[in-house]
């Protein structure tokens, strides 16, 4: 039985710390924090949360994710209540250099994943719960604090549906139904039944809590939540925004607005601050000291392809995953219902227990991958490059969680042909280049694909790999290596009059164009820029210097892709750079018709070079 | 009472056309088309669909959206059954140049919106239904054919929830529950109840159809669907993938695979093809000839700001919308629950009937805007720039629908300060630049914002406007004009030793740096590049030529934004381009601390220029 007196004292203390930090910062979301105080205090200090603060990375710690990341004053106050954050540190909230950022980031040691873009925490929780249940087989639970406003995000319902599908009874969501969103009432106001019945219909155990500030009700909800088996649990609690500070309670217009120093002092006094106040420490339960079984990695075999045979790079992607599986025991594969197209199915067939079908729900897939990565897994995530654009916000946030995830976008470019432009990835390079420190890799044949998947697996951090639908000739020996940041110069002479820089499907067109022009006595350098980011500046600079003319060729829009990456490197150099890219509206047609339409086929390239050499 | 014999004959004919077109094309999705034949034939030719094919843009036509765009063989076969597409045209399916593309595009005159990226059609339908119910007050209905696989997309549930919220009883969804997705069974297989109960819990009228190939059941479902009031309707029909061709029926492994010529001929014979077959024409009902009331536009007033006063550009955005409302009677505003931050609330307060609260569901917001634009509205769509990244796929597809929509991303860049990196739009320019023909506008003060909102409204096509959270000084007279594709040279002399190119918040830092360096006798040109796309190449080229050194400054990541746009224009020119941008991980802090961290404040700019001039 939890100590009610202690919990109530802790709640008052937590409320004071919420006011303290946000008022000192002069910004932040105290009202959104105050509504969830009892919900969180009961969880952490009411005997349910099993966590060793001396070892935040303990594999069997319960996990807590603040999906409503703007309630960060509460998040930090909870860890202060646990004795892990000092009052002095609380006062640095939102200051430059403080780990206590405006929304939780991994700069703070107890943050599981960066949040603040709403509607993402539950997906991350799904990933962590999938890990506990299906991969590490550990009994830890994952708790996710959700705002009522953010339940309108579709990604929540993707997570809800998948969690039910996989029967994740180690996942507990807590919706803080405080009625008020940023600019007014939410869609369902204080109707906790509206949430409960929706969630229940999706196969969750829904536990309504009439008064989310009544510790007895809240504790009883957690007791029930932690005894459910076979399905995930959602606690749906009616709460009061601004609870505990009468001038704020249930008032619209106070979202994201701190109290003044005077208002705060007054409210803190009312909450029991003063000379007599002592800082009591809440205790969490210890996790059982269980660790996942470790499989020893073995050396990966080598890819084996015959030069001159034709293999789709997407095919090589699937084969590489399968080949690397024993070398990376933590490697898992996620796909959004298109594994037969991305070829992730090769891995699935060989290692079904390490494959996660995520259905057509890309946002949740990426969010779950972030959760898996946070639990030490190495997720490879695939779908069509075009459909990865569905998850840009999740990818952005995954990067801010420093998630070690690898994304593969297949069916890049107009060269997919007849399916038409809805299926063509044509802006993926622009987006992924703008993700900080994300490696952007674009192989042209089976060997380079295999090697780049290997590089991506070895690389610590995010990597994006772009694959092609159609078959392309194998142009490299299977022993060739492709370090991230490198390039391959495939044609080179002292008489080179221009350099063609390409990757993926257009590399083959560039090679063909070089062959054609050679017959006319025009020698061209050809560079395979398989690593678009980081980029091989030296080789490009040398090519620019030695030839004076660089022609880039890419099956991607002209903005933000390979061409602009090269132009950025060569800016200020004494050379002309001409970028061939997708500039006309693509449509259905044969791959070769579409490459020709855009002038990125062998003929288009040859004509451009000839014109530039005039 | 519908003519059953006619309907059955039409169904056979439609099936034959599905096989005909896909087999001839050698690709496409016949099985996904065959499952929905009765569902669509009953709708169009069973007395429910009111449409004048001689006037596809008739404002009171019922609308039909194929959210499962891969069922395009069915879509075109339906219009062939209506006598609007010839057999000859059907045979051009998926050929280069044919309007009958692999997934429906607006190249085909009966396509309401381009589809093919799953989970988007219902949002578009929501926009069309909102238009009928709340804006044009016309009795047309919007029908959306949905696949069962795509119901896993969160965007569907965003649309479902919003449609219920607004009581859109003029919206009818039809889920074709054919059990099989691309790579196997869907999450709920043939359990139509699973869909029906979920949808019903969200407030829709759910109409289960046990056999979606039984015309009586299907007709009866439509009869009920078109009599419901007060809430949207979802018909949930159990169907057989590949229905009508025994070798395909309910078989896995046939997704997106056409029959061979021989198989197709055989199946067509079985379906009644041959000498005796006549091409019968299905008749649709005529729409009532109602037109929306037109309001005459009036001249917009002029913005009025005092030079030197400080106003946030997001503020000016809201004011501009309000000012332009009478000039653009079709202008409507959508916002994702942050109208008090984006300042769209100024419009809402003045014109509540033309404001649509879309709650925190950015994907559905953009999809609905596409639907509204298709019905002649001029939607302005706003949220934080960071959260617009949630809707990249919808934006991509909106462009392919040629949707005349305007997007505004507020809270751009590190200059938002304390809220931290989850809230900072830092990759939006890279993404929007890669959207074909999207105007990318980035105002620096209130006047330029007002004028650029006006330009965006006038511009036919997509436009993106980036606004800043903090206040910036008004630097332009209210009469100043800002044509798309232009720029403003704010400092210029014959002694300019370098040119600073900036926009938005950094323009003010650039001006300050120029002032500082002037005191040291160093004259700099300063260009306000408010139109990042299209870009003012001439002015930039002249600056490069005249100064030899161009320094770009942007509150955005270094990839794909203003800097690379300038470098692309100046590539090959005899000048150095140095790009200042966000290169370190941003965090919480004061705006000025963060601008300094990234070296994009006045001091960082000055130091860079000094170093370049050494």
Coordinates of C-alpha atoms in Angstrom, one line a residue, chain A residues 219-512:
Chain A
X219 CA -3.1 4.0 -7.8
X220 CA -6.0 1.6 -8.4
X221 CA -5.8 2.2 -12.1
X222 CA -2.1 1.4 -12.1
X223 CA -2.7 -1.7 -10.1
X224 CA -5.2 -2.9 -12.7
X225 CA -3.0 -1.7 -15.6
X226 CA 0.0 -3.8 -14.4
X227 CA -2.1 -6.9 -14.1
X228 CA -3.7 -7.0 -17.6
X229 CA -2.4 -9.6 -19.9
X230 CA -2.7 -10.0 -23.7
X231 CA -3.3 -6.5 -24.6
X232 CA -2.0 -3.0 -24.1
X233 CA -3.5 -0.7 -21.5
X234 CA -4.7 2.9 -21.7
X235 CA -5.4 4.9 -18.5
X236 CA -7.7 7.7 -19.4
X237 CA -7.8 10.2 -16.6
X238 CA -9.9 13.3 -16.3
X239 CA -7.7 16.1 -14.9
X240 CA -7.6 19.8 -14.4
X241 CA -5.2 21.9 -16.4
X242 CA -3.3 24.1 -13.9
X243 CA -4.4 21.9 -11.0
X244 CA -3.2 23.2 -7.6
X245 CA -3.0 26.8 -8.6
X246 CA -6.5 28.3 -8.3
X247 CA -5.9 31.1 -10.7
X248 CA -4.9 28.7 -13.4
X249 CA -7.3 25.8 -12.9
X250 CA -9.3 24.9 -16.0
X251 CA -8.7 28.3 -17.5
X252 CA -8.2 28.8 -21.2
X253 CA -5.5 31.2 -22.3
X254 CA -2.8 29.8 -20.0
X255 CA -1.2 27.3 -22.3
X256 CA 2.5 27.7 -22.4
X257 CA 2.5 30.8 -20.2
X258 CA 4.4 30.9 -16.9
X259 CA 3.4 32.7 -13.8
X260 CA 5.1 35.9 -12.9
X261 CA 7.6 35.8 -10.0
X262 CA 5.0 37.3 -7.7
X263 CA 2.2 35.0 -8.8
X264 CA 4.5 32.0 -8.5
X265 CA 5.7 32.9 -5.0
X266 CA 2.1 33.2 -3.9
X267 CA 1.1 29.9 -5.4
X268 CA 4.2 28.2 -3.9
X269 CA 3.3 29.4 -0.5
X270 CA -0.2 28.1 -0.9
X271 CA 1.4 24.7 -1.9
X272 CA 3.4 24.6 1.4
X273 CA 6.6 26.2 0.5
X274 CA 8.5 28.0 3.2
X275 CA 10.9 27.5 6.0
X276 CA 9.3 24.4 7.3
X277 CA 9.3 22.7 3.9
X278 CA 11.7 19.8 3.6
X279 CA 12.6 18.2 0.4
X280 CA 11.4 14.6 0.6
X281 CA 12.6 12.0 -1.8
X282 CA 10.4 9.6 -3.6
X283 CA 11.6 6.0 -4.0
X284 CA 11.2 3.9 -7.1
X285 CA 11.1 0.2 -7.2
X286 CA 14.3 -1.6 -8.3
X287 CA 14.1 -3.6 -11.5
X288 CA 14.9 -7.3 -11.5
X289 CA 18.4 -7.6 -12.6
X290 CA 17.7 -9.4 -15.8
X291 CA 19.7 -8.9 -19.0
X292 CA 18.9 -10.0 -22.5
X293 CA 20.7 -13.1 -23.8
X294 CA 23.6 -12.1 -26.0
X295 CA 24.3 -13.8 -29.2
X296 CA 27.9 -13.7 -30.3
X297 CA 28.3 -12.0 -33.6
X298 CA 30.0 -14.0 -36.4
X299 CA 31.9 -12.6 -39.4
X300 CA 29.6 -11.7 -42.3
X301 CA 30.2 -13.5 -45.5
X302 CA 31.0 -11.6 -48.7
X303 CA 28.6 -10.7 -51.4
X304 CA 29.0 -12.8 -54.5
X305 CA 27.8 -11.3 -57.8
X306 CA 29.1 -11.7 -61.3
X307 CA 30.2 -8.6 -63.0
X308 CA 28.0 -7.9 -65.9
X309 CA 25.0 -9.8 -64.5
X310 CA 22.0 -7.6 -63.7
X311 CA 20.5 -7.3 -60.3
X312 CA 18.2 -4.7 -58.8
X313 CA 19.8 -2.8 -55.9
X314 CA 16.6 -3.3 -53.9
X315 CA 17.3 -7.0 -54.3
X316 CA 20.8 -6.6 -53.0
X317 CA 19.5 -4.7 -50.1
X318 CA 17.4 -7.6 -49.0
X319 CA 20.2 -10.1 -49.6
X320 CA 22.6 -7.9 -47.6
X321 CA 20.3 -7.8 -44.6
X322 CA 20.1 -11.5 -44.6
X323 CA 23.9 -11.9 -45.0
X324 CA 24.6 -9.4 -42.2
X325 CA 22.1 -10.9 -39.7
X326 CA 24.6 -13.2 -38.0
X327 CA 27.2 -10.4 -37.8
X328 CA 24.8 -8.0 -36.2
X329 CA 22.7 -10.0 -33.7
X330 CA 20.9 -6.7 -32.8
X331 CA 19.9 -6.0 -36.3
X332 CA 16.1 -6.0 -36.8
X333 CA 14.1 -5.2 -39.9
X334 CA 10.9 -3.2 -40.1
X335 CA 8.8 -2.8 -43.2
X336 CA 5.5 -1.1 -44.0
X337 CA 3.6 -3.9 -45.8
X338 CA 5.9 -3.7 -48.9
X339 CA 8.6 -6.2 -48.0
X340 CA 8.1 -8.0 -51.3
X341 CA 8.9 -4.8 -53.1
X342 CA 11.7 -3.4 -50.9
X343 CA 13.0 -7.0 -50.7
X344 CA 13.2 -6.8 -46.9
X345 CA 11.3 -10.1 -47.3
X346 CA 14.6 -12.0 -47.8
X347 CA 15.5 -11.1 -44.2
X348 CA 12.0 -11.9 -43.0
X349 CA 12.1 -15.4 -44.5
X350 CA 15.5 -16.1 -43.0
X351 CA 14.9 -14.5 -39.6
X352 CA 11.2 -14.1 -39.0
X353 CA 11.7 -13.5 -35.3
X354 CA 13.8 -10.4 -36.1
X355 CA 11.4 -9.0 -38.7
X356 CA 8.5 -6.7 -37.7
X357 CA 5.7 -6.2 -40.0
X358 CA 4.5 -2.6 -39.4
X359 CA 1.7 -2.5 -42.0
X360 CA 1.0 0.6 -44.0
X361 CA 1.8 3.1 -41.2
X362 CA 5.2 4.8 -41.9
X363 CA 5.0 7.2 -39.0
X364 CA 4.6 4.6 -36.4
X365 CA 7.2 2.4 -38.1
X366 CA 9.9 5.1 -37.7
X367 CA 8.8 6.0 -34.2
X368 CA 8.9 2.4 -33.2
X369 CA 12.4 2.1 -34.7
X370 CA 13.5 5.0 -32.5
X371 CA 12.2 3.0 -29.5
X372 CA 13.9 -0.1 -30.6
X373 CA 17.2 1.7 -31.1
X374 CA 16.9 3.2 -27.7
X375 CA 16.8 -0.3 -26.4
X376 CA 20.0 -1.3 -28.2
X377 CA 18.6 -2.6 -31.4
X378 CA 19.9 -1.8 -34.9
X379 CA 16.7 -1.2 -36.9
X380 CA 16.7 -1.2 -40.7
X381 CA 13.4 0.4 -41.8
X382 CA 12.2 0.2 -45.4
X383 CA 9.4 1.3 -47.7
X384 CA 9.2 3.1 -51.0
X385 CA 11.3 6.3 -50.9
X386 CA 8.1 8.3 -51.7
X387 CA 6.3 6.9 -48.7
X388 CA 9.1 7.6 -46.3
X389 CA 8.1 11.2 -46.8
X390 CA 5.1 10.3 -44.7
X391 CA 7.4 10.1 -41.7
X392 CA 9.6 13.2 -42.1
X393 CA 8.7 14.5 -38.8
X394 CA 9.4 11.2 -37.0
X395 CA 12.7 11.0 -38.8
X396 CA 13.6 14.5 -37.8
X397 CA 12.8 13.7 -34.2
X398 CA 14.6 10.3 -34.4
X399 CA 17.7 12.2 -35.3
X400 CA 17.3 14.4 -32.2
X401 CA 17.0 11.2 -30.1
X402 CA 20.4 10.2 -31.6
X403 CA 18.6 7.0 -32.8
X404 CA 20.9 4.6 -34.5
X405 CA 18.5 3.7 -37.2
X406 CA 18.9 3.0 -40.9
X407 CA 16.3 3.9 -43.5
X408 CA 16.0 2.4 -46.9
X409 CA 13.8 4.1 -49.6
X410 CA 13.2 1.9 -52.6
X411 CA 11.6 2.7 -56.0
X412 CA 13.6 5.9 -56.3
X413 CA 13.1 8.2 -59.2
X414 CA 11.3 8.3 -62.5
X415 CA 13.0 5.1 -63.5
X416 CA 10.2 3.1 -61.7
X417 CA 8.2 3.7 -64.9
X418 CA 4.6 2.9 -65.4
X419 CA 3.3 3.2 -61.8
X420 CA 3.6 7.0 -62.2
X421 CA 4.6 9.9 -60.1
X422 CA 2.8 9.1 -56.9
X423 CA 5.2 6.2 -56.4
X424 CA 8.4 7.9 -57.4
X425 CA 10.8 9.1 -54.7
X426 CA 12.0 12.4 -56.0
X427 CA 12.6 14.6 -53.0
X428 CA 14.1 12.1 -50.6
X429 CA 17.7 13.2 -51.1
X430 CA 16.7 16.8 -50.4
X431 CA 15.1 15.8 -47.2
X432 CA 17.7 13.4 -45.9
X433 CA 20.5 15.7 -46.7
X434 CA 18.9 18.2 -44.4
X435 CA 18.8 15.7 -41.5
X436 CA 21.9 16.6 -39.5
X437 CA 24.7 14.0 -39.8
X438 CA 22.6 11.5 -41.6
X439 CA 24.7 9.5 -44.1
X440 CA 23.0 9.6 -47.5
X441 CA 24.0 6.6 -49.6
X442 CA 22.9 5.8 -53.2
X443 CA 24.3 2.6 -54.6
X444 CA 24.3 1.8 -58.3
X445 CA 24.8 -1.9 -58.4
X446 CA 24.4 -5.0 -56.2
X447 CA 27.9 -5.0 -54.8
X448 CA 27.9 -1.4 -53.8
X449 CA 24.5 -1.9 -52.2
X450 CA 25.7 -4.9 -50.2
X451 CA 28.7 -3.0 -49.0
X452 CA 26.8 0.2 -48.2
X453 CA 24.3 -1.7 -46.2
X454 CA 27.3 -3.1 -44.3
X455 CA 28.7 0.4 -43.9
X456 CA 25.4 1.7 -42.7
X457 CA 25.2 -1.1 -40.1
X458 CA 28.7 -0.3 -38.9
X459 CA 28.0 3.5 -38.9
X460 CA 26.8 4.8 -35.5
X461 CA 24.0 7.1 -36.3
X462 CA 21.3 7.6 -38.9
X463 CA 21.9 6.5 -42.5
X464 CA 19.6 6.6 -45.5
X465 CA 20.0 4.2 -48.4
X466 CA 18.3 4.8 -51.7
X467 CA 17.5 1.8 -53.9
X468 CA 16.3 1.4 -57.4
X469 CA 13.4 -0.7 -58.7
X470 CA 14.8 -2.0 -62.0
X471 CA 17.8 -4.2 -62.6
X472 CA 21.2 -2.6 -63.1
X473 CA 24.5 -4.3 -64.2
X474 CA 26.9 -5.3 -61.6
X475 CA 30.0 -3.1 -62.2
X476 CA 32.1 -3.8 -59.2
X477 CA 34.0 -6.8 -58.0
X478 CA 32.5 -8.3 -54.9
X479 CA 35.6 -7.5 -52.9
X480 CA 35.3 -3.8 -53.6
X481 CA 34.8 -1.6 -50.5
X482 CA 32.7 1.5 -50.3
X483 CA 33.5 3.7 -47.3
X484 CA 31.0 6.3 -46.3
X485 CA 32.2 9.6 -47.6
X486 CA 34.0 8.1 -50.6
X487 CA 33.4 7.8 -54.3
X488 CA 34.6 5.7 -57.2
X489 CA 36.2 7.1 -60.3
X490 CA 35.3 4.7 -63.0
X491 CA 36.7 6.5 -66.1
X492 CA 39.7 8.7 -66.0
X493 CA 42.4 9.9 -68.2
X494 CA 44.6 12.9 -68.6
X495 CA 42.5 14.0 -71.6
X496 CA 39.2 14.2 -69.7
X497 CA 37.3 17.1 -71.0
X498 CA 34.5 16.9 -68.5
X499 CA 33.5 14.9 -65.5
X500 CA 30.2 13.1 -65.1
X501 CA 29.1 12.7 -61.5
X502 CA 26.2 10.4 -61.0
X503 CA 24.8 7.7 -58.6
X504 CA 22.3 4.9 -58.8
X505 CA 20.5 4.4 -62.0
X506 CA 22.0 7.4 -63.7
X507 CA 25.5 6.2 -63.2
X508 CA 24.9 3.6 -65.8
X509 CA 23.5 6.2 -68.2
X510 CA 26.6 8.3 -67.5
X511 CA 28.9 5.3 -68.3
X512 CA 27.0 4.7 -71.5

